Short mmCIF file of N, CA and C in Angstrom, two decimals:
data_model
loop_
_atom_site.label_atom_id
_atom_site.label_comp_id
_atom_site.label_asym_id
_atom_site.label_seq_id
_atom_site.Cartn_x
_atom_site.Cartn_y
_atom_site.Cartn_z
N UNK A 1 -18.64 -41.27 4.96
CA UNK A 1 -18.60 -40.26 3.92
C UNK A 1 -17.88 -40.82 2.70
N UNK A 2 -18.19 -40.39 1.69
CA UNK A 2 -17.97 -40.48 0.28
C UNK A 2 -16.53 -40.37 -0.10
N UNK A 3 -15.77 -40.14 -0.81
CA UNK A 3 -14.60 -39.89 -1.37
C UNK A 3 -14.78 -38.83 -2.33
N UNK A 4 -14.62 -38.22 -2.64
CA UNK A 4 -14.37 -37.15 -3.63
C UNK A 4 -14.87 -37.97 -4.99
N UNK A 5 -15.50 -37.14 -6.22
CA UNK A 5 -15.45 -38.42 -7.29
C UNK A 5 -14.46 -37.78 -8.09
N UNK A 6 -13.96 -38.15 -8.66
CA UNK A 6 -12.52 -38.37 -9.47
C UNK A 6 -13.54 -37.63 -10.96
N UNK A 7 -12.41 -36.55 -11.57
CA UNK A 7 -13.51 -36.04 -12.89
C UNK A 7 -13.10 -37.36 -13.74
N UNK A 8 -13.96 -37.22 -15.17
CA UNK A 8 -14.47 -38.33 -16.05
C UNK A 8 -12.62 -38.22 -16.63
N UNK A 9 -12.64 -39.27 -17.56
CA UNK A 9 -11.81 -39.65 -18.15
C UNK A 9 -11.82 -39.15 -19.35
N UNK A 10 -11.40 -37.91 -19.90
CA UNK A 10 -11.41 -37.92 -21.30
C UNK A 10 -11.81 -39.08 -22.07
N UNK A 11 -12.70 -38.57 -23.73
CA UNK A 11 -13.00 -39.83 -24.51
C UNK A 11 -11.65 -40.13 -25.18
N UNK A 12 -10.85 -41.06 -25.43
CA UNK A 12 -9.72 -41.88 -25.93
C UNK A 12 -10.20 -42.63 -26.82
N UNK A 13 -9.58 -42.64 -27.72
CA UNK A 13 -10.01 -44.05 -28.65
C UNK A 13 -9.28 -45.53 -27.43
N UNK A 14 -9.45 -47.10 -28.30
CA UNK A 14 -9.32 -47.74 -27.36
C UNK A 14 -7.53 -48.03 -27.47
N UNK A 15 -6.99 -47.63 -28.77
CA UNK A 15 -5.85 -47.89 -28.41
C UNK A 15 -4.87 -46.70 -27.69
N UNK A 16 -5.57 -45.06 -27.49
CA UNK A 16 -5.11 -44.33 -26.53
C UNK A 16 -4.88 -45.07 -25.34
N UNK A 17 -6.27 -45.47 -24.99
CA UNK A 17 -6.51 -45.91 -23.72
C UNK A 17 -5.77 -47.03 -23.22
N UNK A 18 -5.12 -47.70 -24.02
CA UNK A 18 -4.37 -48.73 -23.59
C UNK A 18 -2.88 -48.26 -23.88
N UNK A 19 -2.47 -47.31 -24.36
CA UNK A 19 -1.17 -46.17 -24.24
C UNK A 19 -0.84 -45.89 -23.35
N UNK A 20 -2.02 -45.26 -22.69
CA UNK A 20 -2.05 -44.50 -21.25
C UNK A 20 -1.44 -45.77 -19.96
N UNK A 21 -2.50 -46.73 -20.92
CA UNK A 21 -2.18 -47.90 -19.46
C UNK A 21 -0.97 -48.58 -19.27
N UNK A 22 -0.42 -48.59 -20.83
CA UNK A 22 0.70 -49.71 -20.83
C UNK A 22 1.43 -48.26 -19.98
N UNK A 23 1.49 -47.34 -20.23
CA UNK A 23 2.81 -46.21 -20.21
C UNK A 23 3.09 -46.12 -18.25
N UNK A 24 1.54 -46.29 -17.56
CA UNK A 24 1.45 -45.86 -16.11
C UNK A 24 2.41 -47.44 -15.70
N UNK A 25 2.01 -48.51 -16.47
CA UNK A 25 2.66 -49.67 -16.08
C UNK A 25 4.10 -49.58 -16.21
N UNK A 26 4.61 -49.11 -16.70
CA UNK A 26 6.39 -48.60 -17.04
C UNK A 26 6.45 -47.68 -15.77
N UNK A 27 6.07 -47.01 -15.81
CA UNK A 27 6.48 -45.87 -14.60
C UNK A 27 6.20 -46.18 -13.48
N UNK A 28 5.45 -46.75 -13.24
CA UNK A 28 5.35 -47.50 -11.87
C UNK A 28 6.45 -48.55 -11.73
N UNK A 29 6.50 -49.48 -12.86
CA UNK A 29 7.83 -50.32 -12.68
C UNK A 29 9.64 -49.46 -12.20
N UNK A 30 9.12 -48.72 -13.12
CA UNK A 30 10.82 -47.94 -13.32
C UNK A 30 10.80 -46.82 -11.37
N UNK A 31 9.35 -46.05 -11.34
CA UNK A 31 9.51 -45.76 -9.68
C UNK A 31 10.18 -47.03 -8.79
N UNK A 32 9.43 -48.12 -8.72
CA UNK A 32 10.40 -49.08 -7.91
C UNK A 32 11.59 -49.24 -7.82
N UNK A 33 12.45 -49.11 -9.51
CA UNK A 33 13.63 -48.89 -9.50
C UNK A 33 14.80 -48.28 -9.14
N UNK A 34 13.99 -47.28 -9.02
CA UNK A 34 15.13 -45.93 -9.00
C UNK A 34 15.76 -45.93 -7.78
N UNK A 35 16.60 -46.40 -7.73
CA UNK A 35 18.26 -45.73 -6.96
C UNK A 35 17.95 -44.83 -5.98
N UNK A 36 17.53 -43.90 -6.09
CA UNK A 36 17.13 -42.79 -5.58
C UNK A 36 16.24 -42.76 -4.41
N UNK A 37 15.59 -43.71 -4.35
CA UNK A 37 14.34 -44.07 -3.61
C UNK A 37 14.44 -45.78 -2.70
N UNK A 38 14.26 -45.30 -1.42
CA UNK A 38 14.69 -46.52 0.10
C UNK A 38 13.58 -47.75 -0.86
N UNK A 39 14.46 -48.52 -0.21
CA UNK A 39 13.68 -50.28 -0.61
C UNK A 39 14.71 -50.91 -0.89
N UNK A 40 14.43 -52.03 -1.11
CA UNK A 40 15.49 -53.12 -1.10
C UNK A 40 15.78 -53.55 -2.62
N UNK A 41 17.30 -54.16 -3.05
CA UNK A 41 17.04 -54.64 -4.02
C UNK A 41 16.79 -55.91 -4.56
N UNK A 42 15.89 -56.69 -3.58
CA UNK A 42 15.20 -57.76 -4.73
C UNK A 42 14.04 -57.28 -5.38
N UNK A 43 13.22 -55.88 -4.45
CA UNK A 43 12.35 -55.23 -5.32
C UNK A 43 12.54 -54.27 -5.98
N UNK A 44 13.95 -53.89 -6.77
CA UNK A 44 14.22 -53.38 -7.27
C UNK A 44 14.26 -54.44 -8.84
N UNK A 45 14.77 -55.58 -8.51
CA UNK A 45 14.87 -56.22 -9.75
C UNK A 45 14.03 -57.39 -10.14
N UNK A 46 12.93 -57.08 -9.03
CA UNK A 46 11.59 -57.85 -9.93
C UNK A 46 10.88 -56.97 -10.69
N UNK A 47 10.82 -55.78 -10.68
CA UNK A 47 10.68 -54.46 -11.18
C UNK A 47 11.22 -54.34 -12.25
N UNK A 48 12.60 -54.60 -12.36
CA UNK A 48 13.17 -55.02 -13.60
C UNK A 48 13.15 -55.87 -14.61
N UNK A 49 12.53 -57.09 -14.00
CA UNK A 49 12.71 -58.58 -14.60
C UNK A 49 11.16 -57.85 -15.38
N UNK A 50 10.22 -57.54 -14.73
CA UNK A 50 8.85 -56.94 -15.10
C UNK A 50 8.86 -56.38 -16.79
N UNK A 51 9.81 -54.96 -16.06
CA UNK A 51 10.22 -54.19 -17.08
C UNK A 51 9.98 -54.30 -18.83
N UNK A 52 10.79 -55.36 -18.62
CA UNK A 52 10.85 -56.00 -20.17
C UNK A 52 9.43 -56.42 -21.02
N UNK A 53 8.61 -57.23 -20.13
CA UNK A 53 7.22 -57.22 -20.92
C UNK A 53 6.65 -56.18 -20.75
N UNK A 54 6.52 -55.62 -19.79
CA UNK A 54 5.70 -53.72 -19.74
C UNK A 54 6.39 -53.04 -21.28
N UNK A 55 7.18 -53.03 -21.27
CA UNK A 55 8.15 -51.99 -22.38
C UNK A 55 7.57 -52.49 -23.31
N UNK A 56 7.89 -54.03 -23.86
CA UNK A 56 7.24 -54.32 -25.09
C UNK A 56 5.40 -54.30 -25.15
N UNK A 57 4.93 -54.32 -24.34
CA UNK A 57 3.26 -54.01 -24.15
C UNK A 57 3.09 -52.78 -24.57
N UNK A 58 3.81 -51.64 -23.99
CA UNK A 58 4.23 -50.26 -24.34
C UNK A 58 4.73 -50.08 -26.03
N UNK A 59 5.44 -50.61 -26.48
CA UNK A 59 5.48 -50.35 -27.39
C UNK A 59 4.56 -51.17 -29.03
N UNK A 60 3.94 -52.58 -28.46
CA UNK A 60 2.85 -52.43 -28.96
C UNK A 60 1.28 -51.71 -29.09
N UNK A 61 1.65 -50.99 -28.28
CA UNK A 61 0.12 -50.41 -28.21
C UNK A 61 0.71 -49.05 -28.80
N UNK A 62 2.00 -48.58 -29.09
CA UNK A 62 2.23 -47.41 -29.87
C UNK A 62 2.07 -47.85 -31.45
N UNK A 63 2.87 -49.37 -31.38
CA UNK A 63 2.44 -49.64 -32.89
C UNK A 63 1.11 -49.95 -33.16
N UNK A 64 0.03 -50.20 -32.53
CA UNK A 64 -1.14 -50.71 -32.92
C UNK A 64 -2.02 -49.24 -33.44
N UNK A 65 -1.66 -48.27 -32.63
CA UNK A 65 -2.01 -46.66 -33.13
C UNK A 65 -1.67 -46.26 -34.05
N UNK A 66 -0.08 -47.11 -34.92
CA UNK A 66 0.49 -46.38 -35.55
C UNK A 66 -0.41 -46.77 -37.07
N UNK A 67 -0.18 -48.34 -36.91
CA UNK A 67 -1.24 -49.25 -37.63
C UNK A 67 -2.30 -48.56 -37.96
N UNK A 68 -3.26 -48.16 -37.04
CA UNK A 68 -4.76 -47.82 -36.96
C UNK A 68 -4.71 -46.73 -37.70
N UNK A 69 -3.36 -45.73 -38.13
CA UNK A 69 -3.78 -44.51 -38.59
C UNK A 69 -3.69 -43.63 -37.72
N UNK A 70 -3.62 -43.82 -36.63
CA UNK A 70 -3.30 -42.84 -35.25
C UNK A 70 -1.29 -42.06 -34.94
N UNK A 71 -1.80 -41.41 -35.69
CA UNK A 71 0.07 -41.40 -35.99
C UNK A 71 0.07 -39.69 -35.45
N UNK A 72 -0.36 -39.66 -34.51
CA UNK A 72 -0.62 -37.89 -33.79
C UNK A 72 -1.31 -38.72 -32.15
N UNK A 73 -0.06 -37.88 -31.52
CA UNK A 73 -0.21 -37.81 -29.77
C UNK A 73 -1.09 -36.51 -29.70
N UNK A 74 -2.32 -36.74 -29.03
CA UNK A 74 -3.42 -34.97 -28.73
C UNK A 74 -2.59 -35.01 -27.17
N UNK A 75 -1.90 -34.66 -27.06
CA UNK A 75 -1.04 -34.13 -25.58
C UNK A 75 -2.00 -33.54 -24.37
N UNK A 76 -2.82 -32.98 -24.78
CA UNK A 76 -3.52 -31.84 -24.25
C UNK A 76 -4.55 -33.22 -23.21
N UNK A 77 -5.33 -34.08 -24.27
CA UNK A 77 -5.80 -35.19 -23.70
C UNK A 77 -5.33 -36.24 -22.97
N UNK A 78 -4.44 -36.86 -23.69
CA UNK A 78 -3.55 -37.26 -23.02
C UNK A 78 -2.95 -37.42 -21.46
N UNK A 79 -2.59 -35.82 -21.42
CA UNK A 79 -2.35 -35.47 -20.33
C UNK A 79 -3.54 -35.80 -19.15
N UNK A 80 -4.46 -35.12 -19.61
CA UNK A 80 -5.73 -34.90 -18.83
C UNK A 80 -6.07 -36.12 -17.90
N UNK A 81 -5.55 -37.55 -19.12
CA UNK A 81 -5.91 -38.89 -18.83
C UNK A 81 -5.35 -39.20 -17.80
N UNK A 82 -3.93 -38.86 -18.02
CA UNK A 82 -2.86 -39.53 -16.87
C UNK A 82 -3.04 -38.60 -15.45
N UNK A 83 -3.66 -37.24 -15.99
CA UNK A 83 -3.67 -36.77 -14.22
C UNK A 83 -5.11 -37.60 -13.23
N UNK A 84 -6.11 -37.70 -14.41
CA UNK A 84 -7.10 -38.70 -14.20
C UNK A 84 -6.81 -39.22 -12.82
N UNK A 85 -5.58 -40.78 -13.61
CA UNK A 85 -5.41 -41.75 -13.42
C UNK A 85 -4.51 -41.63 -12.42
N UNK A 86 -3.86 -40.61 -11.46
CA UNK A 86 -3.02 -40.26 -11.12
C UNK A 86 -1.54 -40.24 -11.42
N UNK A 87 -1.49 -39.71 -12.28
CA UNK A 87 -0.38 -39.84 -13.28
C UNK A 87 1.15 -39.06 -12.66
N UNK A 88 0.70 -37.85 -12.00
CA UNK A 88 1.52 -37.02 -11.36
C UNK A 88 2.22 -37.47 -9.98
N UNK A 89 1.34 -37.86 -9.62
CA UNK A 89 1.79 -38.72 -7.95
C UNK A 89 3.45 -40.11 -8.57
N UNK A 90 2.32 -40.80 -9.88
CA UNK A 90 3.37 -42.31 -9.98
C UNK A 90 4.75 -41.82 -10.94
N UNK A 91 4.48 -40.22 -11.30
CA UNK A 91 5.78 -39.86 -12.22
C UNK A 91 6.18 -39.72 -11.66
N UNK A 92 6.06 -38.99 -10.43
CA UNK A 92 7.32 -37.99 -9.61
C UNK A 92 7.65 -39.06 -9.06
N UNK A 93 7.61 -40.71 -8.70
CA UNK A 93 8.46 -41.57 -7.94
C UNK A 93 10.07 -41.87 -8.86
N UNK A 94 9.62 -40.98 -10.22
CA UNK A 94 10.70 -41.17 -11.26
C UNK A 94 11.56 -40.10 -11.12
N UNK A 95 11.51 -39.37 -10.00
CA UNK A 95 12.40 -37.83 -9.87
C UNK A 95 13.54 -38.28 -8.76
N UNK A 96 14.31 -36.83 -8.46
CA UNK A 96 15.40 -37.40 -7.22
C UNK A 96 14.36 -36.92 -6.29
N UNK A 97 14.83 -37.84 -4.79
CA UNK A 97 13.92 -36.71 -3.69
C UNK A 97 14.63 -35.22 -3.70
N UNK A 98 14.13 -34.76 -2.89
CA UNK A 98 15.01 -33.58 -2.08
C UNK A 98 15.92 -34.53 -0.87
N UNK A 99 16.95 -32.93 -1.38
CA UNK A 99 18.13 -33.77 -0.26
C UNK A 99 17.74 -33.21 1.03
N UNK A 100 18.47 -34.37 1.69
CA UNK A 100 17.81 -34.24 3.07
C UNK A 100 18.51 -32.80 3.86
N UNK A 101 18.40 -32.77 5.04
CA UNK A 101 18.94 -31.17 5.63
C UNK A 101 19.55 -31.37 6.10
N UNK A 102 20.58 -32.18 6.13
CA UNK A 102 21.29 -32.79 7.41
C UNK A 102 22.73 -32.23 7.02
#
């Protein structure tokens, strides 16, 4: 059996679309990080060492929008993109857990 199909991707211009991507690449880095969350720390700070080119990738692709004339976030789309992409699952690795019951 099939998998479910995933709805379409909102239309993005191409430097949205690479917003979206640099931004999931930060948050996925920074989930590894977090304190908060079991793992070890050498993969905590290759995650880190990472960090630094993700961020600046991230923040060229804000300036390349800014460049282009793209100087307005449509949120509404945006959003849409990252739940797409599973956006909600790789944020919440950026939250505290729940405490345990113990």
């Amino acid at each position: 059996m099939l998998p479910p199909e995933l709805p379409p991707l909102p239309a993005l211009t191409r430097a949205e679309a690479e917003l979206i991507d640099r931004y999931l690449d930060v948050v996925d880095l920074l989930g590894r990080v977090n304190p908060a969350r079991d793992g070890d720390t050498y993969r905590g700070l290759r995650a880190a060492q990472a960090l630094v080119a993700k961020a600046a990738a991230l923040r060229d692709a804000l300036e390349l929008m800014h460049v282009r004339g793209e100087t307005e976030l449509h949120a509404a789309t945006l959003a849409r993109a990252l739940r797409v992409l599973d956006g909600e699952r790789r944020t919440g690795r950026l939250t505290l857990p729940p405490p345990s019951a113990s």
